[in-house]
mmCIF file of C-alpha atoms in Angstrom:
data_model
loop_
_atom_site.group_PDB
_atom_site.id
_atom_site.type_symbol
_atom_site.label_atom_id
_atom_site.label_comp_id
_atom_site.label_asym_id
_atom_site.label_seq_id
_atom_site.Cartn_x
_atom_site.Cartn_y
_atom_site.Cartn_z
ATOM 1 C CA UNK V 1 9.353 -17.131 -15.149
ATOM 2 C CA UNK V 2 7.116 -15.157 -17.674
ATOM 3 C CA UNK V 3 7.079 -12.516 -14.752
ATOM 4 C CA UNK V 4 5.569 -14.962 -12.267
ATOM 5 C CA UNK V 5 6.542 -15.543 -9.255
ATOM 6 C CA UNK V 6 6.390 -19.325 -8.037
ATOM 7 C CA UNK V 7 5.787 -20.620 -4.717
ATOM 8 C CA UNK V 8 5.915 -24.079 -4.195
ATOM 9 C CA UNK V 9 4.594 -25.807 -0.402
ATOM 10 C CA UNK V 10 5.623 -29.643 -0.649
ATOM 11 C CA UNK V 11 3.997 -31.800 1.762
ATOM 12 C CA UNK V 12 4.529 -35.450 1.892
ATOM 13 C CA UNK V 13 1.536 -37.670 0.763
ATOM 14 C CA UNK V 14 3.195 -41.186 1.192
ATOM 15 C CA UNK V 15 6.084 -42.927 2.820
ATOM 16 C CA UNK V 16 8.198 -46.155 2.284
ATOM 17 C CA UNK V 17 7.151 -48.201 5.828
ATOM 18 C CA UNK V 18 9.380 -51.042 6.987
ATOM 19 C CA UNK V 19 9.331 -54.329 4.848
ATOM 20 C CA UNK V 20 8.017 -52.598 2.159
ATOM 21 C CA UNK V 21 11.007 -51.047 0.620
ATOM 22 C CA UNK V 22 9.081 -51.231 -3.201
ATOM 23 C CA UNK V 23 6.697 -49.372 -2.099
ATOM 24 C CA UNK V 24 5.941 -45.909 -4.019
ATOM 25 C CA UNK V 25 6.795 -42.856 -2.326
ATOM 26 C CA UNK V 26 4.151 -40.148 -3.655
ATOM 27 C CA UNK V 27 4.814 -36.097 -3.132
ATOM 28 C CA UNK V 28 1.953 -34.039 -3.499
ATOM 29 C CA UNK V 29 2.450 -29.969 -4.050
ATOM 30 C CA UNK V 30 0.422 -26.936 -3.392
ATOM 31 C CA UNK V 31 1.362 -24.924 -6.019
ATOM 32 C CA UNK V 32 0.356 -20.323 -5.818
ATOM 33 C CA UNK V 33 1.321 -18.124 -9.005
ATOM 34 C CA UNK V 34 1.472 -14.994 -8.258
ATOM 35 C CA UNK V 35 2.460 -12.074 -10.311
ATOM 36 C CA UNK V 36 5.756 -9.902 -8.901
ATOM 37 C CA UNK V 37 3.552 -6.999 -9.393
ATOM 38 C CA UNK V 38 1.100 -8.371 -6.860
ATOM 39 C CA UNK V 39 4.403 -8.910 -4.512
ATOM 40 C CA UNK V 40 3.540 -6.875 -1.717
ATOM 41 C CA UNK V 41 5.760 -7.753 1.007
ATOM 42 C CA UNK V 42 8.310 -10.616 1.970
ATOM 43 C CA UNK V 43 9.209 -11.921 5.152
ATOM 44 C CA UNK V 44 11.415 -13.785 6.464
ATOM 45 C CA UNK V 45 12.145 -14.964 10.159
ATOM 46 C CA UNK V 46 13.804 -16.970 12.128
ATOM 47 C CA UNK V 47 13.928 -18.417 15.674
ATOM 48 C CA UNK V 48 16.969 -21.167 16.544
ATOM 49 C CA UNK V 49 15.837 -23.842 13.745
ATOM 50 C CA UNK V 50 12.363 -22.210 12.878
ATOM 51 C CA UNK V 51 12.677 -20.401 10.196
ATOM 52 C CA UNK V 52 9.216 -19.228 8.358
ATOM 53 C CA UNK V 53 9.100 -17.082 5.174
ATOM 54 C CA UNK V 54 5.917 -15.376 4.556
ATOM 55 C CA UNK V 55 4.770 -13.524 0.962
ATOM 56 C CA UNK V 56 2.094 -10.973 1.053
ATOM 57 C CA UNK V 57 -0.112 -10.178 -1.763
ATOM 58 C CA UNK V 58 -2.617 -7.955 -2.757
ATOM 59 C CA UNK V 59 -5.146 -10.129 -3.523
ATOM 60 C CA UNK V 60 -5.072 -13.392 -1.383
ATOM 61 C CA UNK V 61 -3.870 -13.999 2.349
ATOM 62 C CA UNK V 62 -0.319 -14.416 3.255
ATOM 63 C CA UNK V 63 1.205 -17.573 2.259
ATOM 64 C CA UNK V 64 3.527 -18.935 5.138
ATOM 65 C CA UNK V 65 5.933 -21.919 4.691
ATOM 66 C CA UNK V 66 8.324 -23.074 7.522
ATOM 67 C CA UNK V 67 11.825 -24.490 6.711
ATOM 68 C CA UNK V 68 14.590 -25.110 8.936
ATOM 69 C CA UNK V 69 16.808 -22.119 9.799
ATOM 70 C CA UNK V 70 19.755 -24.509 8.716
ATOM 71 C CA UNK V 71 18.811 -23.025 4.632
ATOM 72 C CA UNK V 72 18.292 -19.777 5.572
ATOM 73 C CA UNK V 73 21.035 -18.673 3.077
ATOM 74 C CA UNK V 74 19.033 -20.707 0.466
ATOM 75 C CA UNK V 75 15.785 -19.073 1.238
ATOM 76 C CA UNK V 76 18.115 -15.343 0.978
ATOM 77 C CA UNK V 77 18.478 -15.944 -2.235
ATOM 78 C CA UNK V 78 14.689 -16.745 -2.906
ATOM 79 C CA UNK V 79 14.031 -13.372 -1.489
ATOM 80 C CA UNK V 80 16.724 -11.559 -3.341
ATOM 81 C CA UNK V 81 15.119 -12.912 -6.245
ATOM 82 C CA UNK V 82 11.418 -11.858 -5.722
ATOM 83 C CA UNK V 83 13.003 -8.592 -4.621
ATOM 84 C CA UNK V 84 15.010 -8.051 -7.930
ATOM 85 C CA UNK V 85 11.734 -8.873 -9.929
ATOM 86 C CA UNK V 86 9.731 -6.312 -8.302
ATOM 87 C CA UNK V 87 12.804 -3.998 -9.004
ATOM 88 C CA UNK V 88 10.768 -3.319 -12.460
ATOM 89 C CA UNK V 89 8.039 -1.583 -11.374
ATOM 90 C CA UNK V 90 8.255 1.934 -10.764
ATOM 91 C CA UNK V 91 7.554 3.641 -6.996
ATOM 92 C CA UNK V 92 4.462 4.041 -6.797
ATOM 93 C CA UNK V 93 2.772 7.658 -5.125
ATOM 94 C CA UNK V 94 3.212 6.427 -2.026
ATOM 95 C CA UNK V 95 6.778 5.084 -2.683
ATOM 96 C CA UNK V 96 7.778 8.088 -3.902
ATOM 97 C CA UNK V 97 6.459 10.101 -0.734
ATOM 98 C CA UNK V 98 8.864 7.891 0.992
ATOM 99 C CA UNK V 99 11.863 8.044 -0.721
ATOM 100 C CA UNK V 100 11.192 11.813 -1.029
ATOM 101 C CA UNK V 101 10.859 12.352 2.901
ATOM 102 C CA UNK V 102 13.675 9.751 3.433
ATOM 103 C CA UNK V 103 16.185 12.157 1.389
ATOM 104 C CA UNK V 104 14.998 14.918 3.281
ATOM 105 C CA UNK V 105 15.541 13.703 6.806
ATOM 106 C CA UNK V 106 17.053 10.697 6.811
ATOM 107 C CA UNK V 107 20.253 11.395 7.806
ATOM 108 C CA UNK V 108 22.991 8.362 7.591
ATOM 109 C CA UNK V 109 22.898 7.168 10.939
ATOM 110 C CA UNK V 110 25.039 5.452 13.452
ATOM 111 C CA UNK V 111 24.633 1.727 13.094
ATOM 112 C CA UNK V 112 24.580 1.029 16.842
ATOM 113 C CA UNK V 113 21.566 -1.084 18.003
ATOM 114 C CA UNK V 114 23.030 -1.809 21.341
ATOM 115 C CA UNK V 115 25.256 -4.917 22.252
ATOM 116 C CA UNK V 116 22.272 -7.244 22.254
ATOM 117 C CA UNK V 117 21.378 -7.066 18.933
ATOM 118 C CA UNK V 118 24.453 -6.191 17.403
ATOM 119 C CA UNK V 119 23.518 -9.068 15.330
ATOM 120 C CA UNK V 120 20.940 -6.676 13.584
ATOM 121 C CA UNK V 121 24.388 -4.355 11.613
ATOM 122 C CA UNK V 122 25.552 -7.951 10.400
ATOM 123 C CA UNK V 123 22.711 -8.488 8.706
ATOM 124 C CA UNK V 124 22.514 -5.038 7.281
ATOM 125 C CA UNK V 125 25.456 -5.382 5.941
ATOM 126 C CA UNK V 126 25.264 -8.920 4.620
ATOM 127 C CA UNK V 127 22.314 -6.991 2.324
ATOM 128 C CA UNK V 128 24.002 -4.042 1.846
ATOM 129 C CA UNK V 129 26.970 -6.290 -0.366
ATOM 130 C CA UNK V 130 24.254 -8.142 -2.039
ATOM 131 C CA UNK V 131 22.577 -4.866 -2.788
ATOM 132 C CA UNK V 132 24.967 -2.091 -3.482
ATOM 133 C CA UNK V 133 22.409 0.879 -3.478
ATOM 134 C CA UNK V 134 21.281 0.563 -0.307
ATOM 135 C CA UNK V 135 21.350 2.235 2.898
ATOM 136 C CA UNK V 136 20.617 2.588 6.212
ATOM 137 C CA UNK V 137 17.869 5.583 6.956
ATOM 138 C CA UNK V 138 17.535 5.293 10.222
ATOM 139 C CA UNK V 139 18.580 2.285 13.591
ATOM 140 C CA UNK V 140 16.832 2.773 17.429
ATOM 141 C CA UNK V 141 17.780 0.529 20.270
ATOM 142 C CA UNK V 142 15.325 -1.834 21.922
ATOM 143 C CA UNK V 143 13.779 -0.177 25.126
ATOM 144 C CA UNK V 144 11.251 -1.204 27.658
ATOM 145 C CA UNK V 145 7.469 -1.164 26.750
ATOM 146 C CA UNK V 146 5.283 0.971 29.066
ATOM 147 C CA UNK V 147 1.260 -0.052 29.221
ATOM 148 C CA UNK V 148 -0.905 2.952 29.230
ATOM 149 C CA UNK V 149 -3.372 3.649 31.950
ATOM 150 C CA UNK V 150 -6.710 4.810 32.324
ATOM 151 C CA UNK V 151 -9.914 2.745 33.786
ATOM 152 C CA UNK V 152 -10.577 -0.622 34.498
ATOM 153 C CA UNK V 153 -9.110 -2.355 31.456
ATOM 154 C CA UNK V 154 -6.079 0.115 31.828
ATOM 155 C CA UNK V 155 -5.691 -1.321 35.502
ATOM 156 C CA UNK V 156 -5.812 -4.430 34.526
ATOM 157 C CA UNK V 157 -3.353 -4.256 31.885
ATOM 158 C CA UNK V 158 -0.650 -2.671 34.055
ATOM 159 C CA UNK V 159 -1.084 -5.778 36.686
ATOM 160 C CA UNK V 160 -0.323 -8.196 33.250
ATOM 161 C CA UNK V 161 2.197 -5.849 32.495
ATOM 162 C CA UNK V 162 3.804 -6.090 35.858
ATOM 163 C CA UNK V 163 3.537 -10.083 35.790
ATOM 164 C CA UNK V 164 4.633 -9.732 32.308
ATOM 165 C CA UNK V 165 6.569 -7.591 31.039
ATOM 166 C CA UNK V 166 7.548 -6.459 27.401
ATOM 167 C CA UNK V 167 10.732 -5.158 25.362
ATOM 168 C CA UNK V 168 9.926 -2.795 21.929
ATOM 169 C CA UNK V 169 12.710 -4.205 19.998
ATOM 170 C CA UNK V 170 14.687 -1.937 17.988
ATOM 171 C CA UNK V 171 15.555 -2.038 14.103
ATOM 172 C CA UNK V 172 17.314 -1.245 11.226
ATOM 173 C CA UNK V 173 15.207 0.926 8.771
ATOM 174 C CA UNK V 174 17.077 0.696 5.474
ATOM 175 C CA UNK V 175 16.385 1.403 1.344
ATOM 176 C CA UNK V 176 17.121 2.031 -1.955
ATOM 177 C CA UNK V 177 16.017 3.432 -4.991
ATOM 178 C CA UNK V 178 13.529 0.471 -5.314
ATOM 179 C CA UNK V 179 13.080 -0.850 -2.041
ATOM 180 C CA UNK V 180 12.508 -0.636 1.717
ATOM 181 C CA UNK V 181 14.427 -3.596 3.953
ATOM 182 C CA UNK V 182 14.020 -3.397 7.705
ATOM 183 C CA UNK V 183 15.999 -6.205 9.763
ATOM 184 C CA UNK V 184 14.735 -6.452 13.502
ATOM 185 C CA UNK V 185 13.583 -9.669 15.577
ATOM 186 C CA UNK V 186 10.597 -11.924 14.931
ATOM 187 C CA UNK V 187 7.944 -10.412 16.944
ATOM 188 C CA UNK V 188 7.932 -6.423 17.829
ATOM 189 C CA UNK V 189 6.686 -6.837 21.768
ATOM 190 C CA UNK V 190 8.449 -9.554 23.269
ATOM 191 C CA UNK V 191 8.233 -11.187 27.199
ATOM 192 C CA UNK V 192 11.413 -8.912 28.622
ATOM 193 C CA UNK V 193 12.510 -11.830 30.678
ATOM 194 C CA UNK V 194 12.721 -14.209 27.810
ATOM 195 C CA UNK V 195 15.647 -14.903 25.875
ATOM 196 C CA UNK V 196 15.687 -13.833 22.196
ATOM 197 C CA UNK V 197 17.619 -15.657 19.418
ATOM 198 C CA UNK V 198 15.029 -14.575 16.642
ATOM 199 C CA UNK V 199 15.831 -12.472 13.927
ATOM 200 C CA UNK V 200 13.797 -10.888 10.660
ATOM 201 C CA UNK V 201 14.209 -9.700 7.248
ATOM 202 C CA UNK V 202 10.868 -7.557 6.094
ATOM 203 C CA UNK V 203 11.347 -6.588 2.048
ATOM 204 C CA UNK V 204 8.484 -3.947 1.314
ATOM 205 C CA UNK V 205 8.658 -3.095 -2.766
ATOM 206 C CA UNK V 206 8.246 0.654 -3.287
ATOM 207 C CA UNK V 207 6.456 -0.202 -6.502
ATOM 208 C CA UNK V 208 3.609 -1.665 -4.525
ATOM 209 C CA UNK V 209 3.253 0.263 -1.746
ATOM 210 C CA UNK V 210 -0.430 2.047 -1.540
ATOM 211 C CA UNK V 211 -0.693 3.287 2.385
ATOM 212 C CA UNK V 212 1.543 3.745 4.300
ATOM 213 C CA UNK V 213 -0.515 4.658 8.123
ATOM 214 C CA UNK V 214 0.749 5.719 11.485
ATOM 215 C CA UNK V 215 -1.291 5.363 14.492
ATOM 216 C CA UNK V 216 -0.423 4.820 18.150
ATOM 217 C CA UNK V 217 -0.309 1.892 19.895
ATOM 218 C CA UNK V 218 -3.742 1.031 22.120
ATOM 219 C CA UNK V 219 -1.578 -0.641 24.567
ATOM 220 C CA UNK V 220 1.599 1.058 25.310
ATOM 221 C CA UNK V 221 2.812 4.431 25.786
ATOM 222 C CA UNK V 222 5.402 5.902 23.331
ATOM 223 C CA UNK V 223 5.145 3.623 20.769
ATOM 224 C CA UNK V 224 3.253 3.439 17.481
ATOM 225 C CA UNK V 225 2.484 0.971 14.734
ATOM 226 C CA UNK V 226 3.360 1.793 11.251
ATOM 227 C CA UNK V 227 0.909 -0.201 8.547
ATOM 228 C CA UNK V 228 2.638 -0.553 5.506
ATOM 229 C CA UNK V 229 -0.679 -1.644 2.646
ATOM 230 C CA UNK V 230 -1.792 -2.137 -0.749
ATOM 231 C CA UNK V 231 -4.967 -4.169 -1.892
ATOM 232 C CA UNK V 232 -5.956 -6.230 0.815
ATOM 233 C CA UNK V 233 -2.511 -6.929 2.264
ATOM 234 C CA UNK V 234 -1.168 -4.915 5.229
ATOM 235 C CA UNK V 235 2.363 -5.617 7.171
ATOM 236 C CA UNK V 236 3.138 -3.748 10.544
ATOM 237 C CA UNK V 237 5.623 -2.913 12.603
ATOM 238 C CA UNK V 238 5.933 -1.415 15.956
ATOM 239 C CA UNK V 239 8.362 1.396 16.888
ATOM 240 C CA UNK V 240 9.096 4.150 19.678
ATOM 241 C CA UNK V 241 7.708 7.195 19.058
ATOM 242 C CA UNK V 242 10.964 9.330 19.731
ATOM 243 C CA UNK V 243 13.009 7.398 16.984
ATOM 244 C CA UNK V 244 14.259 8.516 13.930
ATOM 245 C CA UNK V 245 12.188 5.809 12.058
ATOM 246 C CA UNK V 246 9.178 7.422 13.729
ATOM 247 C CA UNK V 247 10.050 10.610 12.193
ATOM 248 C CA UNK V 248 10.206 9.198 9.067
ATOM 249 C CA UNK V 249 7.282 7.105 8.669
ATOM 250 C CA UNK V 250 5.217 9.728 10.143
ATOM 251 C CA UNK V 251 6.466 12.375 7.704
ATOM 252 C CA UNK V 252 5.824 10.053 4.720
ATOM 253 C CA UNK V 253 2.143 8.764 5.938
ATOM 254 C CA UNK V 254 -0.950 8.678 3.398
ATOM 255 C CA UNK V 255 -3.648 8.860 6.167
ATOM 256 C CA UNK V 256 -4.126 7.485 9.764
ATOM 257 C CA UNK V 257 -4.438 3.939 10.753
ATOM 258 C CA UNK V 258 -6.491 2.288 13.983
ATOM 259 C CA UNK V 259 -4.711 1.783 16.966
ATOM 260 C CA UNK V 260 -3.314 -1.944 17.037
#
């Protein structure tokens, strides 16, 4: 309200205990305000019944909460909320970079993410009804991650690598007018032989977007991290360097970033 937005962490202070059924029951709550114009990113994730939703602002550190996965459709709605507040503001430079390069070259793609994560065009278009403007820009498969080489520390991170090795998981790069929505799993590098039931919904407001970096990855071959940042507050992603998202982001960068 009054162009706030409102996030509210309850934790439990006090509990009945048996025999004492009179007994009060206090609530205690952390309470941030943030402005939607300091909105720089939402979040949200989940795993099986871990579900987390994180809010990035400009100012202050990311503010997690965990919920159970079983209200995810509750906590949609929450960020289909913050997202239509920061609707209001305007791309900024760098937004408009984006959306400019995105017209040029972002051709609508095939929504095929493989068979494993089919699960990732379900939840594109679950957004797309919600949000009628957007689209999909660009969608890469998952592929095996490749560690690069080169002295000691490179040797020893191919022998990890070989004892434990990790999947790039592939996206769905998507936007409108207003906003940038990419849908993918929980983490970016993931343990190939584990099984993977995470999924994520990252909501980057064009109106706050300041940098927008491309660098490659310190630790694998072919693959680069894209730093979406404004104020303090930086989100990344990880994604192969012959994808169409690649292409993109790279084309629409303000400057370079560190390798992650």
């Amino acid at each position: 309200a009054d162009g706030e937005a409102m996030v509210h962490h309850d934790h439990e202070l006090g509990r009945l205990t048996e025999g004492s059924r009179r007994a009060p029951v206090v609530r205690g709550y952390d309470v941030t305000s943030v402005p939607y114009s300091q909105v720089v990113a939402v979040l949200d994730t989940v795993d099986l019944l871990d579900g987390r939703l994180t809010v990035f602002t400009r100012a202050a550190a990311p503010l997690t909460v965990r919920y159970s996965a079983s209200a995810r459709a509750s906590v949609a709605r929450l960020v289909s909320a913050i997202r239509a507040a920061s609707e209001v503001y305007p791309p900024s430079a760098a937004g408009r970079a984006l959306l400019e390069t995105a017209a040029r070259t972002a051709a609508p793609p095939g929504l095929d993410p493989g068979d494993v994560d089919v699960v990732f065009v379900n939840d594109f278009d679950q957004l797309a009804s919600r949000h009628p403007g957007l689209a999909a820009w660009t969608c890469h498969r998952r592929e095996a991650a490749l560690p690069r080489g080169g002295g000691w520390a490179g040797a020893a991170w191919k022998v990890a690598h070989l004892l434990a090795p990790k999947t790039l998981h592939g996206a769905i790069v998507a936007g409108d007018a207003t906003t940038i929505e990419i849908v993918s799993r929980r983490e970016w590098l993931f343990p190939t032989r584990a099984p993977v039931y995470s999924r994520s919904r990252l909501v980057l407001p064009l109106g706050a977007l300041e940098r927008l970096d491309v660098a490659p990855h310190k630790r694998y071959v072919g693959v680069s991290v894209v730093l979406f940042g404004a104020g303090a507050a930086s989100v990344e992603i990880a994604i192969p360097e012959d994808s169409a998202a690649f292409r993109l982001f790279a084309a629409a960068s303000t400057g370079s970033a560190g390798a992650a």
